[in-house]
């Protein structure tokens, strides 16, 4: 039990960090902010899923994917397809040439629902597909790349190209995907209106809860031997290979997990915001999400969430007043972080925490309270 | 190819890079519990031989048999799992992990994705790490970040990481490069201890060090064997003096 909690929360320090974040998300924000602002936070939190997936993949595994947006988008599209079908019942679409199919299909002279839309009539299947479709795509890309030992900058470029292809495909196939407008006018989920205030609150809390759950999953992976191997692979891939590990399998697995976490974020985005469009699939959102993780700290799950929240706060504030300056500012921010704070906000925090010996003071306190620490713990005690 | 009693039997091994034969029809046999040293001038093909055995480079023709198991077609991790460990020329350790973690990651349990996710730090693992750490003189440094070790200690740590896997054939590429005289002596003792229940193949330039450890010496030159035998015999060989020891 002790070992499990250690693995999930990452020790006492990790547990405290997670508790503070949960307090902010579940208590402080909902009490302090009006529904409009809370909705914005909910949107940022869906991006935080991608940021923590990048902490796993990029920060710890050293695999930079510039195409995480496609997994976010695919998860979002899967959810949007279900909601769109529900919103396109024959009664509310009776003015169409073919009632009962989504409006954009009707505009594009489609007369029947395409076969790949069929599974999205069921919520259970939709939830499964939200998880399976992006993971399967990640598996195919990962298998093709990592088995051939494509890595580093080549992998980054290829993921970026695939994200671009996918967004072009979605835009081009207007009749099947809603094209550049995306899938809009989403109303209900199994009859439950997602546009009401109460639904917005419920979805916000569900979203925050899922984020914490994904963080626990990520933490479990990082504190297991798998996590140690990720760091080892980032450092000396050859050494890991010549220690008897099939490196490609480990990379494929973490790429798939990262895709799945991003997809959950995408699906929650659709539910909260009420639409999904190709502008969340392509290169720009994918790179923005890398910036969120970099600003927060690519080694820190909690840091990445704060980074996402802060950058997006900044984006909202600045783009309200100086919309044309925001992109330059964000570019500058990314350069500054990479040059001066390679470990992001989390790195800065750790540096000052050590400087003022916060952790030292804390651990001294803990030792006082916990003199009976078991012998094995001391023998094996990992670095903080 | 014949079946042999040797731990490692290399027969007619050739690798050519764009026509240049880095290793040319090489035959080499290593016994159980033998410590073999390979010497030779730069470009003789010493490191290439190790690359071929551990699968880093694929051979053009010939065979490498480890305990009568053909290695030339196996992927790298399968060769390691068969019992062949290899140390690289420059110390290749995980600098961001502690010495303890470096050793634990090398423990040959939980080598699959699922296995590594469910791997448990059992008392046997802890005991093995401490045993190996003592063997490679790093007990004091167990909790230290590996990046902070001295160059010599890094070399030892990598040897320790290989010992964690308990390989039957251990291959070391210039293990004492960059070490102080005292560290060289300690490394010689270490190698003499660890070759008790396995075979060891070492590439080395330092002749004093070779004298201390070698059971048998193989001299490579232009991808071929120039001489082979006990150190004294090889040192007296005129061809060897001419191409290698002379200058």
XYZ file of N, CA and C in Angstrom, chain A residues 242-347:
318
model
N 21.826 -2.260 -25.456
C 22.827 -3.292 -25.164
C 22.777 -3.728 -23.703
N 21.692 -3.399 -23.019
C 21.427 -3.994 -21.712
C 20.268 -4.974 -21.833
N 19.876 -5.294 -23.054
C 18.874 -6.344 -23.256
C 17.441 -5.852 -23.388
N 17.257 -4.558 -23.653
C 15.902 -4.042 -23.813
C 15.615 -3.775 -25.287
N 14.381 -4.067 -25.704
C 13.976 -3.718 -27.061
C 13.434 -2.290 -27.009
N 14.340 -1.337 -27.251
C 14.050 0.085 -27.048
C 12.777 0.530 -27.786
N 12.590 0.028 -29.019
C 11.464 0.514 -29.821
C 10.122 0.231 -29.135
N 9.983 -0.932 -28.495
C 8.715 -1.244 -27.821
C 8.388 -0.226 -26.738
N 9.411 0.205 -26.014
C 9.190 1.174 -24.945
C 8.745 2.518 -25.530
N 9.368 2.893 -26.649
C 9.009 4.169 -27.268
C 7.592 4.114 -27.831
N 7.248 2.996 -28.474
C 5.895 2.868 -29.039
C 4.876 2.974 -27.912
N 5.143 2.294 -26.804
C 4.186 2.293 -25.695
C 3.962 3.710 -25.159
N 5.027 4.439 -24.916
C 4.859 5.761 -24.304
C 4.215 6.724 -25.305
N 4.496 6.533 -26.594
C 3.864 7.369 -27.621
C 2.351 7.106 -27.651
N 1.969 5.847 -27.507
C 0.543 5.496 -27.482
C -0.145 6.068 -26.243
N 0.497 5.944 -25.087
C -0.090 6.480 -23.853
C -0.267 7.993 -23.984
N 0.764 8.659 -24.529
C 0.697 10.114 -24.692
C -0.457 10.492 -25.622
N -0.657 9.685 -26.687
C -1.749 9.961 -27.626
C -3.087 9.808 -26.917
N -3.206 8.765 -26.106
C -4.480 8.506 -25.438
C -4.817 9.629 -24.454
N -3.822 10.086 -23.693
C -4.071 11.170 -22.744
C -4.491 12.442 -23.490
N -3.796 12.737 -24.610
C -4.154 13.919 -25.399
C -5.581 13.813 -25.908
N -5.969 12.598 -26.327
C -7.306 12.402 -26.893
C -8.392 12.644 -25.852
N -8.141 12.249 -24.605
C -9.126 12.502 -23.549
C -9.341 14.009 -23.423
N -8.228 14.768 -23.458
C -8.332 16.218 -23.432
C -9.178 16.749 -24.577
N -8.959 16.191 -25.771
C -9.709 16.640 -26.940
C -11.201 16.390 -26.797
N -11.543 15.193 -26.306
C -12.959 14.854 -26.134
C -13.608 15.786 -25.115
N -12.888 16.102 -24.040
C -13.436 17.005 -23.026
C -13.563 18.424 -23.571
N -12.652 18.788 -24.477
C -12.740 20.097 -25.122
C -14.065 20.207 -25.878
N -14.346 19.199 -26.701
C -15.584 19.209 -27.491
C -16.810 19.335 -26.583
N -16.814 18.561 -25.510
C -17.974 18.577 -24.616
C -18.174 19.946 -23.981
N -17.079 20.590 -23.595
C -17.216 21.855 -22.875
C -17.432 23.044 -23.797
N -16.726 23.037 -24.925
C -16.769 24.207 -25.796
C -17.884 24.078 -26.818
N -18.267 22.823 -27.142
C -19.400 22.624 -28.015
C -19.080 22.583 -29.486
N -17.826 22.487 -29.851
C -17.479 22.248 -31.258
C -16.063 21.701 -31.351
N -15.709 21.229 -32.555
C -14.333 20.789 -32.810
C -14.030 21.175 -34.243
N -12.811 21.721 -34.482
C -12.488 22.139 -35.836
C -11.048 21.791 -36.179
N -10.712 21.802 -37.487
C -9.346 21.412 -37.873
C -8.277 22.337 -37.310
N -8.672 23.511 -36.783
C -7.643 24.409 -36.260
C -7.014 23.863 -34.973
N -7.557 22.744 -34.431
C -6.929 22.141 -33.254
C -6.097 20.924 -33.627
N -6.011 20.622 -34.921
C -5.347 19.398 -35.357
C -3.957 19.675 -35.921
N -3.789 20.801 -36.559
C -2.589 21.023 -37.381
C -1.340 21.374 -36.610
N -0.441 22.063 -37.299
C 0.889 22.330 -36.772
C 0.866 23.356 -35.646
N 0.122 24.454 -35.854
C 0.187 25.552 -34.883
C -0.248 25.114 -33.475
N -1.433 24.469 -33.330
C -1.793 24.032 -31.978
C -0.792 23.024 -31.411
N -0.269 22.158 -32.269
C 0.691 21.155 -31.782
C 1.920 21.823 -31.184
N 2.402 22.872 -31.864
C 3.594 23.554 -31.365
C 3.261 24.372 -30.123
N 2.070 25.001 -30.130
C 1.658 25.755 -28.938
C 1.682 24.866 -27.705
N 1.221 23.621 -27.889
C 1.161 22.727 -26.749
C 2.550 22.341 -26.252
N 3.502 22.262 -27.175
C 4.888 22.028 -26.756
C 5.374 23.220 -25.924
N 4.960 24.433 -26.332
C 5.369 25.628 -25.576
C 4.778 25.589 -24.164
N 3.504 25.178 -24.055
C 2.906 25.091 -22.712
C 3.769 24.207 -21.808
N 4.124 23.027 -22.337
C 4.907 22.088 -21.531
C 6.284 22.665 -21.220
N 6.883 23.355 -22.197
C 8.226 23.901 -21.986
C 8.216 25.003 -20.939
N 7.208 25.865 -20.999
C 7.135 26.967 -20.029
C 6.920 26.414 -18.625
N 6.046 25.443 -18.499
C 5.777 24.882 -17.172
C 6.911 24.035 -16.650
N 7.634 23.421 -17.542
C 8.716 22.531 -17.139
C 8.459 21.162 -17.712
N 9.314 20.764 -18.670
C 8.980 19.540 -19.394
C 9.256 18.281 -18.589
N 9.890 18.443 -17.429
C 10.135 17.269 -16.595
C 9.067 17.124 -15.518
N 8.191 18.115 -15.373
C 7.304 18.127 -14.217
C 5.842 18.083 -14.650
N 5.118 17.064 -14.203
C 3.704 16.936 -14.566
C 2.914 18.133 -14.043
N 3.143 18.473 -12.774
C 2.407 19.585 -12.180
C 2.815 20.901 -12.842
N 4.116 21.059 -13.068
C 4.617 22.265 -13.721
C 3.974 22.477 -15.082
N 3.802 21.390 -15.834
C 3.227 21.515 -17.179
C 1.792 22.026 -17.113
N 1.055 21.596 -16.083
C -0.331 22.067 -15.948
C -0.343 23.572 -15.653
N 0.523 24.005 -14.710
C 0.594 25.446 -14.418
C 1.054 26.223 -15.652
N 2.018 25.666 -16.373
C 2.495 26.338 -17.581
C 1.360 26.557 -18.571
N 0.543 25.515 -18.762
C -0.584 25.626 -19.682
C -1.545 26.705 -19.223
N -1.881 26.698 -17.934
C -2.825 27.685 -17.412
C -2.279 29.098 -17.588
N -1.000 29.288 -17.227
C -0.419 30.633 -17.266
C -0.314 31.170 -18.684
N 0.228 30.346 -19.599
C 0.393 30.822 -20.975
C -0.974 31.186 -21.555
N -1.986 30.371 -21.245
C -3.300 30.648 -21.815
C -3.975 31.867 -21.185
N -3.741 32.047 -19.861
C -4.177 33.297 -19.228
C -3.599 34.480 -19.989
N -2.270 34.397 -20.189
C -1.566 35.464 -20.892
C -2.140 35.673 -22.276
N -2.396 34.563 -22.950
C -2.925 34.641 -24.308
C -4.276 35.366 -24.306
N -5.141 34.966 -23.370
C -6.463 35.582 -23.308
C -6.341 37.068 -22.986
N -5.501 37.406 -21.994
C -5.371 38.800 -21.588
C -4.784 39.654 -22.704
N -3.673 39.181 -23.269
C -3.002 39.981 -24.287
C -3.797 40.054 -25.572
N -4.403 38.919 -25.959
C -5.077 38.961 -27.259
C -6.381 39.749 -27.164
N -6.856 40.031 -25.931
C -8.000 40.929 -25.819
C -7.581 42.358 -26.133
N -6.357 42.728 -25.687
C -5.903 44.100 -25.891
C -5.008 44.262 -27.116
N -4.001 43.391 -27.250
C -3.094 43.500 -28.402
C -3.075 42.201 -29.195
N -4.136 41.931 -29.947
C -4.204 40.628 -30.618
C -3.025 40.360 -31.544
N -2.521 41.427 -32.212
C -1.480 41.174 -33.216
C -0.115 40.917 -32.575
N 0.040 41.325 -31.296
C 1.339 41.162 -30.640
C 1.513 39.778 -30.014
N 0.381 39.109 -29.762
C 0.446 37.888 -28.963
C 1.395 36.831 -29.528
N 1.299 36.589 -30.846
C 2.127 35.527 -31.424
C 3.613 35.811 -31.245
N 3.995 37.106 -31.398
C 5.400 37.463 -31.203
C 5.812 37.226 -29.756
N 4.907 37.604 -28.863
C 5.202 37.448 -27.445
C 5.396 35.976 -27.101
N 4.519 35.142 -27.654
C 4.605 33.730 -27.365
C 5.900 33.131 -27.920
N 6.270 33.548 -29.132
C 7.533 33.091 -29.708
C 8.706 33.495 -28.830
N 8.667 34.768 -28.382
C 9.734 35.265 -27.514
C 9.792 34.492 -26.208
N 8.622 34.197 -25.672
C 8.541 33.445 -24.422
C 9.200 32.081 -24.568
N 8.914 31.436 -25.691
C 9.476 30.104 -25.928
C 10.994 30.165 -26.006
N 11.496 31.155 -26.757
C 12.956 31.293 -26.887
C 13.576 31.562 -25.526
N 12.933 32.464 -24.753
C 13.485 32.824 -23.449
C 13.519 31.602 -22.530
N 12.448 30.840 -22.543
C 12.403 29.684 -21.655
C 13.494 28.681 -22.024
N 13.620 28.416 -23.331
C 14.610 27.432 -23.760
C 16.024 27.906 -23.407
N 16.262 29.233 -23.579
C 17.619 29.730 -23.346
C 17.949 29.887 -21.867
N 16.992 30.406 -21.095
C 17.341 30.767 -19.714
C 16.782 29.804 -18.663
N 15.638 29.205 -18.933
C 15.054 28.282 -17.948
C 14.696 26.964 -18.628
N 15.702 26.184 -18.979
C 15.398 24.960 -19.722
C 14.430 24.026 -18.991
N 14.351 24.125 -17.668
C 13.403 23.277 -16.958
C 12.114 24.014 -16.611
N 11.910 25.176 -17.217
C 10.650 25.894 -17.067
C 10.369 26.375 -15.662
N 9.089 26.670 -15.422
C 8.674 27.159 -14.102
C 9.051 26.178 -13.005
N 8.854 24.890 -13.266
C 9.164 23.882 -12.259
C 10.643 23.933 -11.893
N 11.489 24.192 -12.897
C 12.921 24.285 -12.642
C 13.254 25.494 -11.783
